[in-house]
XYZ file of C-alpha atoms in Angstrom:
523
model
C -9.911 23.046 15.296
C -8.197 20.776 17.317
C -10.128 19.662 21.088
C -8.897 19.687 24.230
C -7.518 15.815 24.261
C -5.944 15.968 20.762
C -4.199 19.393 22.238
C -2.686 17.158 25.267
C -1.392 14.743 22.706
C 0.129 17.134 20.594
C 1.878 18.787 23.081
C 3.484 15.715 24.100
C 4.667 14.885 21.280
C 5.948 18.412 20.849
C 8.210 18.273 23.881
C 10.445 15.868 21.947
C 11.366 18.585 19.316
C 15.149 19.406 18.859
C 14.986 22.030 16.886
C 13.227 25.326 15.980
C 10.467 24.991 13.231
C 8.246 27.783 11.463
C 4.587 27.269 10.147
C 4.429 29.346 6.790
C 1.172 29.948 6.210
C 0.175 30.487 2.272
C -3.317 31.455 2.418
C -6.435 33.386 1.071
C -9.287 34.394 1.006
C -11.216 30.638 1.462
C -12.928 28.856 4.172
C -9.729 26.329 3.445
C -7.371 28.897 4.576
C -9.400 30.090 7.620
C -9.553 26.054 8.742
C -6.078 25.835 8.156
C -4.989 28.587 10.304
C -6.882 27.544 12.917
C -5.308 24.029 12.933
C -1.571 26.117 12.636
C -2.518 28.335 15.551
C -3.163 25.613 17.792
C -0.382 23.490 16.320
C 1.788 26.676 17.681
C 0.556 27.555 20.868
C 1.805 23.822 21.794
C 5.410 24.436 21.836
C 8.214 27.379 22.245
C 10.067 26.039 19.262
C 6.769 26.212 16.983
C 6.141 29.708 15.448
C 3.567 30.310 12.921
C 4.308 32.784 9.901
C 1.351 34.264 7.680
C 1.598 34.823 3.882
C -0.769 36.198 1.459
C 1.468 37.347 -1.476
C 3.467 34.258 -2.050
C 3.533 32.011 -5.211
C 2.479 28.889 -3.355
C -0.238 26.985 -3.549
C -3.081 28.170 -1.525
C -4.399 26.769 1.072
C -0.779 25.461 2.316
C 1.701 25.147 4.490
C 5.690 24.357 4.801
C 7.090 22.845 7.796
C 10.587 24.006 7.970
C 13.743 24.011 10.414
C 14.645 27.457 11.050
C 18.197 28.596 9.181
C 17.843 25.878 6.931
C 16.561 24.474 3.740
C 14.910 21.530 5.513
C 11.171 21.756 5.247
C 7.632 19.775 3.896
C 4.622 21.364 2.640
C 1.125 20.259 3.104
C -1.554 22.349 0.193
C -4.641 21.153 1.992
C -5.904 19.902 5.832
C -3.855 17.204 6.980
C -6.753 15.872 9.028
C -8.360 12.258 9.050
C -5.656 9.522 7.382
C -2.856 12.391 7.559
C -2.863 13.620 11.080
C -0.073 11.673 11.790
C 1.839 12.509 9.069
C 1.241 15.996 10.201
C 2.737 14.996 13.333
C 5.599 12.645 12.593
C 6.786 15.867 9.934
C 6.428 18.126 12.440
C 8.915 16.091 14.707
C 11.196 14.607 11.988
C 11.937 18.305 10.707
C 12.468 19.536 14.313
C 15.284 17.228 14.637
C 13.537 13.782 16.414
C 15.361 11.114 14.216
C 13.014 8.814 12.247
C 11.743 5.460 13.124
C 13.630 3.776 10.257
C 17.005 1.508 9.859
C 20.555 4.084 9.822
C 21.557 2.403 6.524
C 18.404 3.708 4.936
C 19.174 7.265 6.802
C 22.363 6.959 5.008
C 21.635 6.179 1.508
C 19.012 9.257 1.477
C 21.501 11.100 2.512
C 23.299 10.713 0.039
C 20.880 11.232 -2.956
C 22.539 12.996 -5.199
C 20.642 16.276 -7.103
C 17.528 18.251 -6.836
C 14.542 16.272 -6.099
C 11.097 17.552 -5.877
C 8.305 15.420 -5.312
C 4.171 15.956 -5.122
C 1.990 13.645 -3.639
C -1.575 13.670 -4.792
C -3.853 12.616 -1.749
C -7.508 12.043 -0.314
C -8.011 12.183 3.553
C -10.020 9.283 3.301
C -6.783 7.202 1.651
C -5.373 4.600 3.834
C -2.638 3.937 1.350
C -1.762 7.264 1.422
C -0.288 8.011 4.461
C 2.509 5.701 3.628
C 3.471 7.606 0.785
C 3.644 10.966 2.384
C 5.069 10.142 5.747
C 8.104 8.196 3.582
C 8.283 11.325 1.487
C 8.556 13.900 3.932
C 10.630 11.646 6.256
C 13.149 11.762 2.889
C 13.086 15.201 2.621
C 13.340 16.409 6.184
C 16.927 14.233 5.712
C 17.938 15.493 2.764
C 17.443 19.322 1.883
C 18.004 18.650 -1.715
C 14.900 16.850 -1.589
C 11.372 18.088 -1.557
C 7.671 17.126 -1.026
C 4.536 18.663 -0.936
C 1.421 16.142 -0.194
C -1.800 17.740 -2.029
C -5.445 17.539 -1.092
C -6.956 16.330 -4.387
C -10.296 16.689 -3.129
C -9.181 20.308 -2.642
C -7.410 21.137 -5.719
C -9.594 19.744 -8.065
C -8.637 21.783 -11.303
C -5.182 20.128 -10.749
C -6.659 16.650 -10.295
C -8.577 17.029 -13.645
C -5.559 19.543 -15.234
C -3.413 16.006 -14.874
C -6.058 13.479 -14.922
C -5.335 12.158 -11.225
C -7.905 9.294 -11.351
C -6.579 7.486 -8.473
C -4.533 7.854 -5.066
C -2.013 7.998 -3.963
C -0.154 9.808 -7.012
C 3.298 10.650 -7.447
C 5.181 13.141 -9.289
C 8.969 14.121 -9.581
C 10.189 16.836 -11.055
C 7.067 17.234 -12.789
C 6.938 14.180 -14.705
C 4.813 10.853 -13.210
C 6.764 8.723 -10.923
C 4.847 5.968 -9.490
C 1.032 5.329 -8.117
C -0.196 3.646 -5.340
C 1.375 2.390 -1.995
C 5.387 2.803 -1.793
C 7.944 2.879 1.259
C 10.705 4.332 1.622
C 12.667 1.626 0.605
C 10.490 1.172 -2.560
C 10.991 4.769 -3.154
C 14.905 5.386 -2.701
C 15.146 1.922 -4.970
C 14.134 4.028 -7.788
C 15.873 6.931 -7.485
C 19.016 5.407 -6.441
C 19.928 3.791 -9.804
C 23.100 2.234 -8.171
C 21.139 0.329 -5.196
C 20.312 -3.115 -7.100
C 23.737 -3.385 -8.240
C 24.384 -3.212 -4.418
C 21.997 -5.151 -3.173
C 22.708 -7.906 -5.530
C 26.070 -8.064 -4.471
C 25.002 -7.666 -1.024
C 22.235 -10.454 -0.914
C 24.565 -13.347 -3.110
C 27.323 -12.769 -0.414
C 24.765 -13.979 2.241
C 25.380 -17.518 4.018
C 22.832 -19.713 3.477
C 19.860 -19.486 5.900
C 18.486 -22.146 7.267
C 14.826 -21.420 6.600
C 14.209 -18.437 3.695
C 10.896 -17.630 3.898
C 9.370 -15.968 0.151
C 6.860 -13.217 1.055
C 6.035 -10.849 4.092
C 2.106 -10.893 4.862
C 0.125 -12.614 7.631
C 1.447 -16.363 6.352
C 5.461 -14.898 6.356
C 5.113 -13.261 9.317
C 3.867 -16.369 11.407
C 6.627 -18.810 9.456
C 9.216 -16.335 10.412
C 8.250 -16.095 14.532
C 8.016 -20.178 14.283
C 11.216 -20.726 12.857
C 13.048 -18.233 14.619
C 11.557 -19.692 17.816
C 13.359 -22.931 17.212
C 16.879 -20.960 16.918
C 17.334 -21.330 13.374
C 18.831 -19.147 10.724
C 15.862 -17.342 9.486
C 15.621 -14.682 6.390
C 12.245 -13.214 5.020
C 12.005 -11.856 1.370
C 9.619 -9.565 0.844
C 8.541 -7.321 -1.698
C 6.047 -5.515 0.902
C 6.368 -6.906 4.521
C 2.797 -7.037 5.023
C 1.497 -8.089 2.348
C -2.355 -7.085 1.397
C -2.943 -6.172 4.443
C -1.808 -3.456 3.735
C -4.244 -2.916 1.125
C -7.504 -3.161 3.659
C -9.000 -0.923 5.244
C -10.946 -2.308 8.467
C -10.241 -5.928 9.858
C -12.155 -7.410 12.466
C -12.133 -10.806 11.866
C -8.803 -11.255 13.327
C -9.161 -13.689 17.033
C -8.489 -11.309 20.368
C -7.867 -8.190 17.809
C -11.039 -6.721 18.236
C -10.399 -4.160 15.049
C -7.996 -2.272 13.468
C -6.803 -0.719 10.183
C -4.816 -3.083 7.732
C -1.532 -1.045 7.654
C -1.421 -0.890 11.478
C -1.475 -4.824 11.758
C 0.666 -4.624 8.738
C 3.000 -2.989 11.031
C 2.423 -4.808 13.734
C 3.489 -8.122 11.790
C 6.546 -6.138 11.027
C 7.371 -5.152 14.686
C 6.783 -8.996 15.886
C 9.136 -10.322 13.183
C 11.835 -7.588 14.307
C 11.500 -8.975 18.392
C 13.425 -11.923 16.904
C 16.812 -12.619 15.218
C 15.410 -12.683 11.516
C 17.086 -11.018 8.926
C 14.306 -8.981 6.580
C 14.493 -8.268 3.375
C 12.127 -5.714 1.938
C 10.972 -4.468 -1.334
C 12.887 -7.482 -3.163
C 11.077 -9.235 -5.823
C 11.987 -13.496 -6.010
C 12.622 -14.532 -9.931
C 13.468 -17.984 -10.072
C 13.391 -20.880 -7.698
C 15.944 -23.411 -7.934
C 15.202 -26.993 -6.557
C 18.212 -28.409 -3.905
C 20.815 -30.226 -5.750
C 23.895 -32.137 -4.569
C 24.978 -29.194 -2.245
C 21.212 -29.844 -0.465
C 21.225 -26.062 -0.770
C 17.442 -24.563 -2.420
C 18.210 -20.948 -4.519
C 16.036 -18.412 -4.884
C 17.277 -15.753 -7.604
C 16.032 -12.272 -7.005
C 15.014 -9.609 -9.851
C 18.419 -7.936 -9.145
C 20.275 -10.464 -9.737
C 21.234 -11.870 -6.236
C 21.003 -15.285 -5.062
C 20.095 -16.440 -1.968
C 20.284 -20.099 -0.323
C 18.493 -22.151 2.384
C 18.121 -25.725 3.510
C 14.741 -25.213 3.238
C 12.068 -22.502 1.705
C 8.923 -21.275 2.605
C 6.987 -19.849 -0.222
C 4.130 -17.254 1.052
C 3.624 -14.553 -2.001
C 0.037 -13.995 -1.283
C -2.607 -13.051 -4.507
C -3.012 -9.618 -5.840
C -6.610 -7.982 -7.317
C -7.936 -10.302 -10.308
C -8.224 -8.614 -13.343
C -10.975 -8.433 -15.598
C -9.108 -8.906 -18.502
C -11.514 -6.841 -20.971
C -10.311 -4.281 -23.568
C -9.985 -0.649 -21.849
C -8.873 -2.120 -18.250
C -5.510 -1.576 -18.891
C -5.523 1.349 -21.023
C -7.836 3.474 -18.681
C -5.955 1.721 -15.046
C -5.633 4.909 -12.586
C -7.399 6.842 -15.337
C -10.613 6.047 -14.000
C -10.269 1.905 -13.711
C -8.943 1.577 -10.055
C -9.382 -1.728 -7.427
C -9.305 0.626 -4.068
C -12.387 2.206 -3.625
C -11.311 3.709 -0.238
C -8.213 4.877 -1.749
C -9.840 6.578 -4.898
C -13.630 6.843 -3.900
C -13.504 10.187 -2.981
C -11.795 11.624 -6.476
C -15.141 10.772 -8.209
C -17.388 12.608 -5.683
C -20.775 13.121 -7.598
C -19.721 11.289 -10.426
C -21.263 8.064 -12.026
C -19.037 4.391 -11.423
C -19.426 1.154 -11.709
C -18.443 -1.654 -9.666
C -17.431 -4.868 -11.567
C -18.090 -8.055 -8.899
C -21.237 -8.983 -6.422
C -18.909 -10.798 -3.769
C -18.534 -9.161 -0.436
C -15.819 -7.054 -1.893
C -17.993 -5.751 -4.409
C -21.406 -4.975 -2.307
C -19.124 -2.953 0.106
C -17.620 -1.086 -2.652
C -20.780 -0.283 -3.897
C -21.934 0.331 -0.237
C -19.684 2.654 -0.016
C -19.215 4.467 -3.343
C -22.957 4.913 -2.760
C -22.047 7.699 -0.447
C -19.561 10.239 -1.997
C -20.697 9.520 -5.863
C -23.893 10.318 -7.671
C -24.573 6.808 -8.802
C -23.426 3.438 -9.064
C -24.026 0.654 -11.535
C -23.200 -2.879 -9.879
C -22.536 -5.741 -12.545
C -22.204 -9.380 -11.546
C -21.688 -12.342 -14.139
C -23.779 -14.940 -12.051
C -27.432 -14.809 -11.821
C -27.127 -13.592 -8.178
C -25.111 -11.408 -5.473
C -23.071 -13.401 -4.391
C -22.245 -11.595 -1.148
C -23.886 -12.251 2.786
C -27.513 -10.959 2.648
C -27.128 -8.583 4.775
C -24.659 -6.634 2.580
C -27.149 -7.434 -0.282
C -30.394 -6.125 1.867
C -28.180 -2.648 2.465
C -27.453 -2.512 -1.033
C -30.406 -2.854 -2.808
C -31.948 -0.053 0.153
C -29.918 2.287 -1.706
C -31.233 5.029 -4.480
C -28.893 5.691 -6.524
C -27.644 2.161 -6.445
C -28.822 -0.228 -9.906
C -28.178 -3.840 -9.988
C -27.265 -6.237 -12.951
C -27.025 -9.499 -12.938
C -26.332 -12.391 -15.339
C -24.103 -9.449 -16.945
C -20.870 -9.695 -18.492
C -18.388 -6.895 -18.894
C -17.037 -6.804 -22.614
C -15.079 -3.305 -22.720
C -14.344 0.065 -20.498
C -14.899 2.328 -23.253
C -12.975 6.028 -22.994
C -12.098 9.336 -24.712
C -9.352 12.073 -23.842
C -7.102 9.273 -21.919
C -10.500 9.074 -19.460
C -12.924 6.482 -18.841
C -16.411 7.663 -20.028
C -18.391 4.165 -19.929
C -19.047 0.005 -19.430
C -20.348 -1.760 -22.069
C -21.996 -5.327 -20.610
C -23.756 -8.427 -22.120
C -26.821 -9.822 -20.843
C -26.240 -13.326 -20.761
C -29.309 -14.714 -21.204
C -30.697 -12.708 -24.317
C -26.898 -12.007 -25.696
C -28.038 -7.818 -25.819
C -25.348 -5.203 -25.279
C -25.885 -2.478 -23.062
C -23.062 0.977 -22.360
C -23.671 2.703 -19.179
C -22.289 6.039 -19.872
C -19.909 6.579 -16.411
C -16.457 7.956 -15.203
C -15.329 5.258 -13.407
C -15.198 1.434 -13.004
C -13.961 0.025 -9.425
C -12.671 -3.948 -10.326
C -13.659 -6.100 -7.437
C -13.835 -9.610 -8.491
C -11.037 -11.479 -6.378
C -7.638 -12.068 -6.531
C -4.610 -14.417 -8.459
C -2.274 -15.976 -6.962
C 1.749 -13.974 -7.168
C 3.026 -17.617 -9.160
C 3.664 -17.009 -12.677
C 7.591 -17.098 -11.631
C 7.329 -20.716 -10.272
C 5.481 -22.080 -13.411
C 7.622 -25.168 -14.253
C 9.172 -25.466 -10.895
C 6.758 -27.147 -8.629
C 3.033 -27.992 -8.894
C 0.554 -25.512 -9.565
C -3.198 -25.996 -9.994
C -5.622 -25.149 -12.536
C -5.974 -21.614 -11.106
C -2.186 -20.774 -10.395
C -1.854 -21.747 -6.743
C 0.610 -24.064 -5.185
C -0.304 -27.266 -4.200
C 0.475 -28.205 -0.519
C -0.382 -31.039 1.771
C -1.971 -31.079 5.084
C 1.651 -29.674 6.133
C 2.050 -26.712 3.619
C 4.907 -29.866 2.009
C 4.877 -29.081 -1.796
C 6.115 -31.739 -4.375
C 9.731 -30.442 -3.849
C 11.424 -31.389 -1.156
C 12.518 -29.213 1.396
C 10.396 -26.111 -0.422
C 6.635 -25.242 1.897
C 3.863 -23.051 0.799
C 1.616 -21.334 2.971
C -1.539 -18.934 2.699
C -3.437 -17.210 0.064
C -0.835 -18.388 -2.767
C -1.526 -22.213 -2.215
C -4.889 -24.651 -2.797
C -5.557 -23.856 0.755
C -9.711 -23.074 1.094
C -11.074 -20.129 2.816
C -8.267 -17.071 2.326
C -8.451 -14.889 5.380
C -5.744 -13.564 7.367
C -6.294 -16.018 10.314
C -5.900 -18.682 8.138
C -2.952 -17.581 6.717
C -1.364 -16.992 9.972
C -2.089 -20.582 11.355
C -0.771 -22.298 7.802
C 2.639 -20.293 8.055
C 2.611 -21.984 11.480
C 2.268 -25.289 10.165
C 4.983 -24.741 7.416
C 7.669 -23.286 9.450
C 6.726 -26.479 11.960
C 7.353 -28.184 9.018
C 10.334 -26.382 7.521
C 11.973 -27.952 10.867
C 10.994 -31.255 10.898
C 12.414 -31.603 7.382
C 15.750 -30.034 8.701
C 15.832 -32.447 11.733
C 15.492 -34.981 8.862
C 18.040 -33.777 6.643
C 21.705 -33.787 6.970
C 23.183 -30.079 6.525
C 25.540 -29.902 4.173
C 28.675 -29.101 4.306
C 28.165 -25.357 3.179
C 25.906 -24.741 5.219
């Protein structure tokens, strides 16, 4: 299962384990099992404190797994292959439940620790899923704290009756205790802010108590993470509020556009924004939502109020909240969202293998969707509202090569149509004779750009037509001592690099106003 130079790695990473962990197999009769107990066997023969156990009778899903530190209740299961995406939350499991303390802040150790109750969570995964991994390596690093808490990360591709038995129609999925709890990309600190009803009480508390900072900077991606490194450069008080440090980054899949990073995967440079920020003296924030923006007044203090409740205050702001995927605002979309409507089609792709889709948008995004759903699905139906693809031509050539690939332009989406809580077709308007058309399908990939995260500073400072903040050649907005930077603001063109350089420029800026300014008194 496993060759020779993946064998040398593991056992490596084996030698760090602590304790003594068992491998309880739950298999049958399937090809799945047979794979599976290959991979266990050679996990096993890597380390003395690895022993694999077989069972055939048990209750447990089959094919699976559970990781778990011998004598105790501490374990993770895996029902499926944790290859591809979820090797290394194989591996980081394997270590964090033989005893090799997680990668991750001790306050947040503590307060999982401390979860009160039985929790049992299931994670319902594709290998191909780069948002994924996030969800099950913060799961299992919870529950191989915590023995009250458990997690088993599922195969959908594998368990399909289970997928369709609770209409999983998009990755990752989350259940506790049986009942939904949450879809899509979540941390730890996302997750334990949820379950710990008492923690925004806290953290309110916690954040208003704060002094103020010289430079607060209002998002984590690509434009944060550059403001932050500037500002902390010039030995200033720095804070970073962030409701995902990383931003949508973490959301894409391949980048290769990025200058002396030949390529990579979005959550590693996600991470890697993270690590860079951490080098210097910046206090972070994470999963913390900004509510309110408050202009400086007499104290020359600005005050950003958080969804908790907290209030936080700088000399001067930096305001990166990125965009999010545009909606297409038709009837169905939000009914049928993660019930066949989804915006990732790495993430979810693989859920409607020989199925029919559609994907809404003939940008770049949307060709490569298609590109790709082209693969795993039985057909795709493209629809674009302009006359023409809109995307590079070589995209468009690769496209249209396709056979089970069909093109409409000139087409406007009216409805998602459903039945049973699924999505069963697109109904679409030929703009130039005004005829309706329904393209009977299961599933309807949105892929038609992105809105700027603004609505809460409507009011507050300028906006444009379109919801983004408008900045000067300096990322300067019309209130003093408040910057904007990146793919929230009327800058052209938004790519990561450009992000990157214009929280630069406003952290450059962020100074010079402070140089400028007289600090109050309170500060």
């Amino acid at each position: 299962m496993l060759d020779a130079d993946l064998k040398a790695q593991l056992k490596g990473y084996l030698q760090r384990l602590t304790q003594p962990i068992e491998l309880v197999a739950s298999l049958d009769d399937s090809k799945g099992s047979q794979d599976m107990l290959a991979l266990l066997r050679d996990v096993a023969e890597q380390s003395d404190k690895v022993t694999l156990v077989e069972s055939r009778g048990d209750a447990e899903r089959k094919p699976s797994f559970l990781i778990r530190r011998v004598g105790t209740d501490i374990g993770v299961r895996f029902a499926g292959l944790p290859m591809g995406h979820e090797f290394t939350s194989l591996v980081l499991a394997l270590l964090q439940v033989g005893g090799y303390p997680p990668k991750v802040e001790r306050e947040v150790i503590e307060q999982i620790a401390s979860l009160d109750g039985d929790l049992h969570f299931e994670t319902y995964m594709s290998l191909s899923c780069h948002n994924c991994p996030d969800v099950v390596q913060a799961l299992n690093l919870m529950a191989a704290v915590n023995p009250r808490i458990k997690h088993t990360a599922i195969d959908g591709g594998l368990f399909q009756k289970e997928v369709e038995e609770r209409q999983i129609m998009a990755v990752p999925m989350v259940f506790l205790n049986g009942k939904l709890f949450g879809q899509g990309r979540m941390s730890v600190e996302e997750i334990l802010s949820k379950v710990d009803t008492k923690a925004a009480e806290r953290d309110a508390a916690k954040f208003s108590a704060k002094a103020p900072y010289d430079v607060l900077i209002v998002g984590g991606g690509p434009a944060g993470a550059a403001a932050a490194v500037y500002a902390a450069r010039k030995g200033i008080r720095t804070g970073v509020l962030a409701e995902r440090f990383g931003g949508q980054t973490l959301d894409t899949l391949g980048i290769e556009n990025y200058i002396s990073v030949l390529e990579t995967e979005g959550p590693k440079f996600a991470q890697a924004l993270e690590q860079h920020v951490k080098a210097y003296d910046v206090d972070i924030m994470n999963t913390q939502r900004a509510e309110q923006l408050t202009p400086a007044d007499a104290s020359g203090l600005v005050q950003v109020k958080l969804a908790n409740g907290g209030v936080l205050k700088a000399r001067s702001v930096i305001l990166s909240t990125g965009a999010r995927w545009r909606n297409v605002g038709v009837p169905g979309e939000q009914e049928y969202r993660n019930k066949g409507v989804a915006y990732c089609p790495h993430c979810d792709g693989p859920l409607f293998k020989g199925k029919r889709v559609s994907v809404i948008g003939g940008g770049n995004s949307g060709v490569e969707a298609a590109i790709d759903l082209a693969g795993i699905v039985a057909h795709v139906t493209l629809v674009e509202f302009a006359d023409q693809l809109k995307a590079d031509a070589v995209l468009v050539n690769k496209l249209k090569s396709l056979p089970n690939v069909q093109i409409f332009t000139n087409a406007q989406t009216t409805e998602i149509t459903g039945e049973g809580g699924k999505v069963n077709g697109l109904r679409y308007k030929d703009r130039a004779t005004g005829q309706e058309h329904l393209v009977p399908l299961e599933g309807v990939f949105v892929q038609i750009g992105l809105v700027p995260n603004t609505e809460w500073l409507k009011g507050t400072l300028e906006l444009n037509r379109f919801g983004e903040i408008v900045i000067d050649a300096k990322g300067q907005t019309n209130v003093p001592g408040v910057m904007a930077a990146g793919d929230c603001t009327t800058v052209p063109y938004k790519q990561i690099v450009i992000a990157a350089g214009a929280g630069a420029a406003a952290a450059l800026s962020a100074f010079d106003h402070l140089i400028r300014t007289p600090a109050p008194a309170a500060a």
